[in-house]
């Protein structure tokens, strides 16, 4: 694994009980790249993400992040690895009993040796980045779904991660906010060299910011197409790919 | 470069290694003419290094009390928002020293990060202060208004349940029987072992403690009367109700609160269901049936506990103990205990469902609903038991 490859998924098999969700999935993600993972509902996108984060036991194959097998990491080694990763969950997963400011401050206070006033400034900066600086003292339950999503993104960015995993970052957001989040992700990737893996259904986001796209499909339980988004849309002869990118209703092929 | 492109450094950069008064791997300070100070940053100014630099640099700069601070970023490689935080702190430091702050030779990737975090417009963070405690009268007024609203909602909910119960009596088929039976199993049958065990031990303890006194007067046989009467008319209904409120009342509150915060109750409402009839009635009905049954079992297990002490410690025969128990108890005592348990069952299920429906906010509301349901139920159980005691004494 060369130094430019930050994530390598090798022959990954993921299953829940007897049901195989992903069967022999392999791909690399290179430093500074925005990779979009797309596919129909139930094709295993979120399952892939959970396995890449080590949240599910890997049945077979391996996931290497910065050359380390996340399935075999544990203790301080795993903590060290996870500090370099930021995750935005589909449901935002903010801690309900904490204000937005406290949610964002949580990983910073835990992992960065900074004075409280500095942490406050940093939290303010992160919330400014997502346009929520005025809401620092509000609880997640007092905010709209879109605001919670942006707060989740601010928390994911708290430690300036080298890899950013985003699960449906723009789902359920209005087009303006969605475009702002797309632009923020693109800026972070370009200016800080962050690598981004984005699970999404939003075709517009894929075309706007993704440099490469991987398409999963439940029938093959794996990747059916990968490449640059526009190239795939224009040149792929796979009818499933065409149906997906052109928003056509599913037909049995 | 925009807001952070400023004047050239007039050759200071070339002389940096010689004239640096303090140097480190990542920064160098060079004093200039007329109170100027130049800071040269090199390498990665990011999450790994920024916290150290935030600690180290400001005190060193303060020693020079510069009138003008120029930060040269030409040799900066990786730069992220932690780096921006460092620059922001230096800027703030200079504003405190009434000096001038400027950036020089900002590479494009650094400029991009500074734009992203709005460095030019960023002000020192001042989180809104915690709200000052309100005036006593304002708080008192607020509490009265909240309590009035709470009482109004509670009474309205009570009315809803009573009307629904009357409706069910007239139209038994309208009750969701499957759900009711599920709750009977879940909160009644499944609670039998713990109710039985606790009641057995309670009967055993009562018999043991009372036997210590009664045996001295040769009145050991009255242990049977004491245990039977205390359990059937007082302790049986109370202990069963307390166990039921902790085990099932809290579960009712937590289940309904979870549904409330996840908008499931709103969904039921929009589908044309009455949430009270859909969710509360099966639980109330199950409680009204199961709590008296559990109370009956509680009485039996407690008597069995007393019997064990009577036969093993007081040398009483089992038949003598049972005969004394039966002779002591009247049908009225048993029915009185059952009546109390029905009232307690209604209170527990009403409070559990009420707290669930009142839940607002995030996941913590579920915990609050469960806790509040147990506390309120136990208070009401004791309050109503006291009322029943007064009624019975004046009967």
CSV table of N, CA and C in Angstrom, one decimal, chain B residues 162-299:
chain,number,residue,atom,x,y,z
B,162,UNK,N,-61.0,8.0,31.2
B,162,UNK,CA,-62.2,7.5,31.8
B,162,UNK,C,-63.3,7.4,30.7
B,163,UNK,N,-63.3,8.4,29.8
B,163,UNK,CA,-64.3,8.4,28.7
B,163,UNK,C,-64.1,7.1,27.8
B,164,UNK,N,-62.8,6.9,27.5
B,164,UNK,CA,-62.4,5.7,26.7
B,164,UNK,C,-62.8,4.4,27.4
B,165,UNK,N,-62.6,4.4,28.7
B,165,UNK,CA,-63.0,3.2,29.5
B,165,UNK,C,-64.5,2.9,29.4
B,166,UNK,N,-65.3,4.0,29.5
B,166,UNK,CA,-66.7,3.9,29.4
B,166,UNK,C,-67.1,3.4,28.0
B,167,UNK,N,-66.4,4.0,27.0
B,167,UNK,CA,-66.6,3.6,25.6
B,167,UNK,C,-66.4,2.1,25.4
B,168,UNK,N,-65.3,1.6,26.1
B,168,UNK,CA,-64.9,0.2,25.9
B,168,UNK,C,-66.0,-0.7,26.6
B,169,UNK,N,-66.5,-0.2,27.8
B,169,UNK,CA,-67.5,-1.0,28.5
B,169,UNK,C,-68.7,-1.2,27.5
B,170,UNK,N,-69.0,-0.1,26.8
B,170,UNK,CA,-70.2,-0.2,25.9
B,170,UNK,C,-69.9,-0.9,24.6
B,171,UNK,N,-68.6,-0.8,24.1
B,171,UNK,CA,-68.2,-1.4,22.9
B,171,UNK,C,-66.9,-2.2,23.1
B,172,UNK,N,-67.0,-3.4,23.7
B,172,UNK,CA,-65.8,-4.1,24.1
B,172,UNK,C,-64.9,-4.4,22.9
B,173,UNK,N,-65.5,-4.5,21.7
B,173,UNK,CA,-64.7,-4.9,20.5
B,173,UNK,C,-63.8,-3.7,20.1
B,174,UNK,N,-64.1,-2.5,20.6
B,174,UNK,CA,-63.2,-1.4,20.2
B,174,UNK,C,-61.8,-1.4,20.9
B,175,UNK,N,-61.7,-2.2,22.0
B,175,UNK,CA,-60.4,-2.3,22.7
B,175,UNK,C,-59.5,-3.1,21.8
B,176,UNK,N,-58.2,-2.7,21.8
B,176,UNK,CA,-57.2,-3.5,21.0
B,176,UNK,C,-56.8,-4.7,21.9
B,177,UNK,N,-57.5,-5.8,21.8
B,177,UNK,CA,-57.3,-6.9,22.7
B,177,UNK,C,-56.0,-7.6,22.5
B,178,UNK,N,-55.4,-7.6,21.3
B,178,UNK,CA,-54.1,-8.2,21.2
B,178,UNK,C,-53.0,-7.5,22.0
B,179,UNK,N,-53.1,-6.1,21.9
B,179,UNK,CA,-52.2,-5.3,22.7
B,179,UNK,C,-52.4,-5.5,24.1
B,180,UNK,N,-53.7,-5.5,24.5
B,180,UNK,CA,-54.0,-5.7,26.0
B,180,UNK,C,-53.4,-7.0,26.5
B,181,UNK,N,-53.6,-8.0,25.8
B,181,UNK,CA,-53.1,-9.4,26.2
B,181,UNK,C,-51.6,-9.4,26.3
B,182,UNK,N,-51.0,-8.7,25.3
B,182,UNK,CA,-49.5,-8.6,25.3
B,182,UNK,C,-49.0,-7.9,26.5
B,183,UNK,N,-49.7,-6.8,26.9
B,183,UNK,CA,-49.3,-6.1,28.1
B,183,UNK,C,-49.6,-6.9,29.4
B,184,UNK,N,-50.7,-7.6,29.3
B,184,UNK,CA,-51.0,-8.5,30.5
B,184,UNK,C,-49.9,-9.5,30.7
B,185,UNK,N,-49.4,-10.1,29.6
B,185,UNK,CA,-48.3,-11.1,29.8
B,185,UNK,C,-47.0,-10.4,30.2
B,186,UNK,N,-46.8,-9.2,29.6
B,186,UNK,CA,-45.5,-8.6,29.8
B,186,UNK,C,-45.4,-7.9,31.2
B,187,UNK,N,-46.5,-7.3,31.6
B,187,UNK,CA,-46.4,-6.6,32.9
B,187,UNK,C,-47.0,-7.4,34.0
B,188,UNK,N,-47.8,-8.4,33.7
B,188,UNK,CA,-48.4,-9.2,34.7
B,188,UNK,C,-47.7,-10.5,34.9
B,189,UNK,N,-47.8,-11.4,34.0
B,189,UNK,CA,-47.3,-12.8,34.1
B,189,UNK,C,-45.8,-12.7,34.3
B,190,UNK,N,-45.1,-11.9,33.6
B,190,UNK,CA,-43.7,-11.8,33.7
B,190,UNK,C,-43.2,-11.3,35.0
B,191,UNK,N,-44.1,-10.5,35.7
B,191,UNK,CA,-43.8,-9.9,37.0
B,191,UNK,C,-44.0,-10.9,38.2
B,192,UNK,N,-44.7,-12.0,37.9
B,192,UNK,CA,-45.0,-12.9,39.0
B,192,UNK,C,-43.8,-13.4,39.8
B,193,UNK,N,-42.7,-13.8,39.2
B,193,UNK,CA,-41.6,-14.3,40.0
B,193,UNK,C,-41.1,-13.3,41.0
B,194,UNK,N,-40.9,-12.1,40.5
B,194,UNK,CA,-40.3,-11.1,41.4
B,194,UNK,C,-41.3,-10.7,42.5
B,195,UNK,N,-42.6,-10.5,42.1
B,195,UNK,CA,-43.6,-10.2,43.1
B,195,UNK,C,-43.7,-11.3,44.2
B,196,UNK,N,-43.7,-12.6,43.7
B,196,UNK,CA,-43.8,-13.8,44.6
B,196,UNK,C,-42.6,-13.8,45.5
B,197,UNK,N,-41.4,-13.6,45.0
B,197,UNK,CA,-40.2,-13.7,45.8
B,197,UNK,C,-40.2,-12.7,46.9
B,198,UNK,N,-40.4,-11.4,46.5
B,198,UNK,CA,-40.4,-10.3,47.5
B,198,UNK,C,-41.5,-10.5,48.5
B,199,UNK,N,-42.7,-10.9,48.1
B,199,UNK,CA,-43.7,-11.1,49.1
B,199,UNK,C,-43.4,-12.2,50.0
B,200,UNK,N,-42.9,-13.3,49.5
B,200,UNK,CA,-42.5,-14.5,50.4
B,200,UNK,C,-41.5,-14.0,51.4
B,201,UNK,N,-40.5,-13.3,51.0
B,201,UNK,CA,-39.5,-12.8,52.0
B,201,UNK,C,-40.1,-11.8,52.9
B,202,UNK,N,-41.0,-11.0,52.5
B,202,UNK,CA,-41.7,-10.0,53.4
B,202,UNK,C,-42.5,-10.7,54.4
B,203,UNK,N,-43.2,-11.8,54.0
B,203,UNK,CA,-44.0,-12.6,55.0
B,203,UNK,C,-43.1,-13.2,56.0
B,204,UNK,N,-42.0,-13.7,55.5
B,204,UNK,CA,-41.0,-14.4,56.3
B,204,UNK,C,-40.4,-13.5,57.4
B,205,UNK,N,-40.1,-12.3,56.9
B,205,UNK,CA,-39.5,-11.3,57.8
B,205,UNK,C,-40.5,-10.8,58.9
B,206,UNK,N,-41.8,-10.6,58.4
B,206,UNK,CA,-42.8,-10.2,59.4
B,206,UNK,C,-43.0,-11.2,60.4
B,207,UNK,N,-43.1,-12.5,60.0
B,207,UNK,CA,-43.4,-13.6,60.9
B,207,UNK,C,-42.2,-13.7,61.9
B,208,UNK,N,-41.0,-13.6,61.4
B,208,UNK,CA,-39.8,-13.8,62.2
B,208,UNK,C,-39.8,-12.7,63.3
B,209,UNK,N,-39.9,-11.4,62.9
B,209,UNK,CA,-39.8,-10.3,63.8
B,209,UNK,C,-41.0,-10.3,64.8
B,210,UNK,N,-42.2,-10.6,64.4
B,210,UNK,CA,-43.3,-10.6,65.3
B,210,UNK,C,-43.2,-11.8,66.3
B,211,UNK,N,-42.6,-12.9,65.8
B,211,UNK,CA,-42.5,-14.1,66.6
B,211,UNK,C,-41.6,-13.9,67.8
B,212,UNK,N,-40.6,-13.0,67.6
B,212,UNK,CA,-39.7,-12.8,68.7
B,212,UNK,C,-40.4,-12.2,69.9
B,213,UNK,N,-41.4,-11.4,69.7
B,213,UNK,CA,-42.2,-10.8,70.8
B,213,UNK,C,-43.3,-11.7,71.2
B,214,UNK,N,-44.1,-12.2,70.3
B,214,UNK,CA,-45.3,-13.0,70.6
B,214,UNK,C,-45.0,-14.3,71.4
B,215,UNK,N,-43.8,-14.9,71.0
B,215,UNK,CA,-43.4,-16.2,71.6
B,215,UNK,C,-43.2,-16.0,73.2
B,216,UNK,N,-42.8,-14.8,73.6
B,216,UNK,CA,-42.6,-14.5,75.0
B,216,UNK,C,-43.9,-14.7,75.8
B,217,UNK,N,-45.0,-14.4,75.1
B,217,UNK,CA,-46.3,-14.5,75.8
B,217,UNK,C,-47.0,-15.8,75.5
B,218,UNK,N,-46.3,-16.7,74.8
B,218,UNK,CA,-47.0,-17.9,74.4
B,218,UNK,C,-48.1,-17.7,73.3
B,219,UNK,N,-47.9,-16.6,72.6
B,219,UNK,CA,-49.0,-16.3,71.6
B,219,UNK,C,-48.4,-16.4,70.2
B,220,UNK,N,-47.6,-17.4,70.0
B,220,UNK,CA,-46.9,-17.6,68.7
B,220,UNK,C,-47.9,-17.8,67.6
B,221,UNK,N,-49.1,-18.4,67.9
B,221,UNK,CA,-50.1,-18.7,66.9
B,221,UNK,C,-50.6,-17.4,66.2
B,222,UNK,N,-50.5,-16.3,67.0
B,222,UNK,CA,-51.0,-15.0,66.4
B,222,UNK,C,-50.2,-14.4,65.3
B,223,UNK,N,-49.0,-15.1,65.2
B,223,UNK,CA,-48.1,-14.7,64.0
B,223,UNK,C,-48.9,-14.9,62.7
B,224,UNK,N,-49.7,-16.0,62.6
B,224,UNK,CA,-50.4,-16.3,61.4
B,224,UNK,C,-51.5,-15.2,61.2
B,225,UNK,N,-52.1,-14.7,62.3
B,225,UNK,CA,-53.2,-13.7,62.1
B,225,UNK,C,-52.5,-12.4,61.7
B,226,UNK,N,-51.4,-12.1,62.3
B,226,UNK,CA,-50.7,-10.8,62.0
B,226,UNK,C,-50.3,-10.7,60.5
B,227,UNK,N,-49.6,-11.8,60.1
B,227,UNK,CA,-49.1,-11.8,58.7
B,227,UNK,C,-50.3,-11.7,57.7
B,228,UNK,N,-51.3,-12.5,58.0
B,228,UNK,CA,-52.4,-12.6,57.0
B,228,UNK,C,-53.1,-11.2,56.9
B,229,UNK,N,-53.4,-10.7,58.1
B,229,UNK,CA,-54.2,-9.4,58.1
B,229,UNK,C,-53.4,-8.2,57.5
B,230,UNK,N,-52.1,-8.2,57.9
B,230,UNK,CA,-51.2,-7.1,57.4
B,230,UNK,C,-51.0,-7.2,55.9
B,231,UNK,N,-50.8,-8.4,55.4
B,231,UNK,CA,-50.5,-8.5,54.0
B,231,UNK,C,-51.8,-8.3,53.2
B,232,UNK,N,-52.9,-8.9,53.6
B,232,UNK,CA,-54.1,-8.9,52.7
B,232,UNK,C,-54.7,-7.5,52.7
B,233,UNK,N,-54.7,-6.8,53.8
B,233,UNK,CA,-55.4,-5.5,53.8
B,233,UNK,C,-54.5,-4.3,53.5
B,234,UNK,N,-53.2,-4.5,53.8
B,234,UNK,CA,-52.3,-3.3,53.7
B,234,UNK,C,-51.1,-3.6,52.8
B,235,UNK,N,-50.2,-4.4,53.3
B,235,UNK,CA,-48.9,-4.5,52.6
B,235,UNK,C,-48.9,-5.2,51.2
B,236,UNK,N,-49.8,-6.2,51.1
B,236,UNK,CA,-49.9,-6.9,49.8
B,236,UNK,C,-50.2,-5.9,48.6
B,237,UNK,N,-51.3,-5.1,48.7
B,237,UNK,CA,-51.6,-4.2,47.6
B,237,UNK,C,-50.4,-3.1,47.4
B,238,UNK,N,-49.9,-2.7,48.6
B,238,UNK,CA,-48.8,-1.6,48.4
B,238,UNK,C,-47.6,-2.2,47.8
B,239,UNK,N,-47.1,-3.3,48.3
B,239,UNK,CA,-45.8,-3.8,47.8
B,239,UNK,C,-46.0,-4.2,46.3
B,240,UNK,N,-47.1,-4.8,46.0
B,240,UNK,CA,-47.4,-5.1,44.5
B,240,UNK,C,-47.4,-3.9,43.7
B,241,UNK,N,-48.1,-2.9,44.2
B,241,UNK,CA,-48.2,-1.6,43.4
B,241,UNK,C,-46.8,-1.0,43.2
B,242,UNK,N,-46.0,-1.0,44.3
B,242,UNK,CA,-44.7,-0.4,44.1
B,242,UNK,C,-43.8,-1.1,43.1
B,243,UNK,N,-43.9,-2.5,43.2
B,243,UNK,CA,-43.1,-3.3,42.2
B,243,UNK,C,-43.6,-3.0,40.8
B,244,UNK,N,-44.9,-3.0,40.7
B,244,UNK,CA,-45.5,-2.8,39.4
B,244,UNK,C,-45.2,-1.4,38.8
B,245,UNK,N,-45.2,-0.4,39.7
B,245,UNK,CA,-44.8,1.0,39.2
B,245,UNK,C,-43.4,1.0,38.7
B,246,UNK,N,-42.5,0.4,39.5
B,246,UNK,CA,-41.1,0.4,39.1
B,246,UNK,C,-40.8,-0.4,37.8
B,247,UNK,N,-41.5,-1.5,37.7
B,247,UNK,CA,-41.3,-2.4,36.6
B,247,UNK,C,-42.1,-2.1,35.3
B,248,UNK,N,-43.3,-1.9,35.5
B,248,UNK,CA,-44.2,-1.7,34.3
B,248,UNK,C,-44.6,-0.2,34.1
B,249,UNK,N,-44.9,0.5,35.2
B,249,UNK,CA,-45.3,1.9,35.0
B,249,UNK,C,-44.2,2.7,34.3
B,250,UNK,N,-42.9,2.5,34.7
B,250,UNK,CA,-41.8,3.2,34.1
B,250,UNK,C,-41.6,2.7,32.6
B,251,UNK,N,-41.9,1.4,32.4
B,251,UNK,CA,-41.8,1.0,31.0
B,251,UNK,C,-42.9,1.6,30.1
B,252,UNK,N,-44.1,1.8,30.7
B,252,UNK,CA,-45.2,2.5,29.9
B,252,UNK,C,-44.7,3.9,29.5
B,253,UNK,N,-44.2,4.6,30.5
B,253,UNK,CA,-43.7,6.0,30.3
B,253,UNK,C,-42.6,6.0,29.3
B,254,UNK,N,-41.6,5.1,29.4
B,254,UNK,CA,-40.5,5.1,28.4
B,254,UNK,C,-40.9,4.8,27.0
B,255,UNK,N,-41.8,3.8,26.9
B,255,UNK,CA,-42.2,3.4,25.6
B,255,UNK,C,-43.0,4.5,24.9
B,256,UNK,N,-43.9,5.1,25.6
B,256,UNK,CA,-44.7,6.2,25.0
B,256,UNK,C,-43.9,7.4,24.8
B,257,UNK,N,-43.0,7.7,25.7
B,257,UNK,CA,-42.1,8.9,25.5
B,257,UNK,C,-41.2,8.7,24.2
B,258,UNK,N,-40.7,7.5,24.0
B,258,UNK,CA,-39.9,7.2,22.9
B,258,UNK,C,-40.8,7.4,21.6
B,259,UNK,N,-42.0,7.0,21.6
B,259,UNK,CA,-42.9,7.2,20.5
B,259,UNK,C,-43.2,8.7,20.3
B,260,UNK,N,-43.3,9.4,21.4
B,260,UNK,CA,-43.6,10.8,21.3
B,260,UNK,C,-42.5,11.6,20.7
B,261,UNK,N,-41.2,11.3,21.1
B,261,UNK,CA,-40.1,12.1,20.6
B,261,UNK,C,-39.7,11.7,19.2
B,262,UNK,N,-40.1,10.5,18.8
B,262,UNK,CA,-39.8,10.0,17.4
B,262,UNK,C,-41.0,10.3,16.5
B,263,UNK,N,-42.0,11.0,16.9
B,263,UNK,CA,-43.1,11.5,16.1
B,263,UNK,C,-44.1,10.3,15.7
B,264,UNK,N,-43.9,9.2,16.4
B,264,UNK,CA,-44.8,8.1,16.1
B,264,UNK,C,-46.3,8.4,16.5
B,265,UNK,N,-46.4,9.1,17.6
B,265,UNK,CA,-47.7,9.5,18.1
B,265,UNK,C,-48.4,10.5,17.2
B,266,UNK,N,-47.6,11.4,16.6
B,266,UNK,CA,-48.1,12.3,15.6
B,266,UNK,C,-48.6,11.5,14.4
B,267,UNK,N,-47.8,10.5,14.0
B,267,UNK,CA,-48.2,9.7,12.9
B,267,UNK,C,-49.5,9.0,13.1
B,268,UNK,N,-49.7,8.5,14.3
B,268,UNK,CA,-51.0,7.8,14.7
B,268,UNK,C,-52.1,8.8,14.6
B,269,UNK,N,-51.8,10.0,15.1
B,269,UNK,CA,-52.9,11.1,15.1
B,269,UNK,C,-53.3,11.4,13.6
B,270,UNK,N,-52.2,11.6,12.8
B,270,UNK,CA,-52.6,11.9,11.4
B,270,UNK,C,-53.2,10.8,10.6
B,271,UNK,N,-53.1,9.6,11.1
B,271,UNK,CA,-53.7,8.4,10.5
B,271,UNK,C,-55.1,8.2,11.0
B,272,UNK,N,-55.5,9.1,11.9
B,272,UNK,CA,-56.9,9.1,12.3
B,272,UNK,C,-57.1,8.2,13.6
B,273,UNK,N,-56.0,7.8,14.2
B,273,UNK,CA,-56.2,7.1,15.5
B,273,UNK,C,-56.2,8.0,16.6
B,274,UNK,N,-56.9,7.6,17.7
B,274,UNK,CA,-56.9,8.4,18.9
B,274,UNK,C,-55.7,7.8,19.7
B,275,UNK,N,-54.6,8.5,19.9
B,275,UNK,CA,-53.5,7.9,20.6
B,275,UNK,C,-53.8,7.4,22.0
B,276,UNK,N,-54.7,8.0,22.7
B,276,UNK,CA,-55.0,7.5,24.0
B,276,UNK,C,-55.7,6.1,23.9
B,277,UNK,N,-56.6,6.0,23.0
B,277,UNK,CA,-57.2,4.7,22.9
B,277,UNK,C,-56.3,3.6,22.4
B,278,UNK,N,-55.4,4.1,21.5
B,278,UNK,CA,-54.5,3.2,20.8
B,278,UNK,C,-53.4,2.7,21.7
B,279,UNK,N,-52.8,3.6,22.5
B,279,UNK,CA,-51.7,3.3,23.3
B,279,UNK,C,-52.0,3.2,24.8
B,280,UNK,N,-52.8,4.1,25.4
B,280,UNK,CA,-53.0,4.1,26.8
B,280,UNK,C,-54.0,3.0,27.3
B,281,UNK,N,-55.1,2.9,26.5
B,281,UNK,CA,-56.1,2.0,27.0
B,281,UNK,C,-55.7,0.5,27.1
B,282,UNK,N,-54.9,-0.1,26.2
B,282,UNK,CA,-54.5,-1.5,26.4
B,282,UNK,C,-53.6,-1.6,27.7
B,283,UNK,N,-52.8,-0.6,27.9
B,283,UNK,CA,-52.0,-0.6,29.1
B,283,UNK,C,-52.8,-0.5,30.4
B,284,UNK,N,-53.8,0.4,30.4
B,284,UNK,CA,-54.6,0.6,31.6
B,284,UNK,C,-55.4,-0.6,31.8
B,285,UNK,N,-56.0,-1.2,30.8
B,285,UNK,CA,-56.8,-2.4,30.9
B,285,UNK,C,-56.0,-3.5,31.5
B,286,UNK,N,-54.8,-3.7,30.9
B,286,UNK,CA,-53.9,-4.8,31.4
B,286,UNK,C,-53.6,-4.6,32.8
B,287,UNK,N,-53.3,-3.3,33.2
B,287,UNK,CA,-53.0,-3.1,34.6
B,287,UNK,C,-54.1,-3.4,35.6
B,288,UNK,N,-55.3,-2.9,35.1
B,288,UNK,CA,-56.5,-3.1,36.0
B,288,UNK,C,-56.8,-4.6,36.2
B,289,UNK,N,-56.5,-5.4,35.2
B,289,UNK,CA,-56.7,-6.9,35.4
B,289,UNK,C,-55.5,-7.5,36.2
B,290,UNK,N,-54.3,-7.1,35.9
B,290,UNK,CA,-53.2,-7.9,36.4
B,290,UNK,C,-52.7,-7.5,37.8
B,291,UNK,N,-52.9,-6.2,38.2
B,291,UNK,CA,-52.4,-5.8,39.5
B,291,UNK,C,-53.2,-6.5,40.6
B,292,UNK,N,-54.5,-6.6,40.5
B,292,UNK,CA,-55.3,-7.4,41.6
B,292,UNK,C,-54.9,-8.9,41.6
B,293,UNK,N,-54.6,-9.4,40.4
B,293,UNK,CA,-54.2,-10.8,40.4
B,293,UNK,C,-52.8,-11.0,41.1
B,294,UNK,N,-51.9,-10.1,40.7
B,294,UNK,CA,-50.6,-10.1,41.3
B,294,UNK,C,-50.7,-9.9,42.9
B,295,UNK,N,-51.6,-9.0,43.3
B,295,UNK,CA,-51.8,-8.8,44.7
B,295,UNK,C,-52.2,-10.0,45.4
B,296,UNK,N,-53.1,-10.8,44.8
B,296,UNK,CA,-53.6,-12.0,45.3
B,296,UNK,C,-52.5,-13.0,45.5
B,297,UNK,N,-51.6,-13.1,44.5
B,297,UNK,CA,-50.4,-14.0,44.6
B,297,UNK,C,-49.5,-13.5,45.7
B,298,UNK,N,-49.3,-12.2,45.7
B,298,UNK,CA,-48.5,-11.6,46.8
B,298,UNK,C,-48.9,-12.0,48.2
B,299,UNK,N,-50.2,-11.9,48.4
B,299,UNK,CA,-50.8,-12.3,49.7
B,299,UNK,C,-50.5,-13.8,50.0
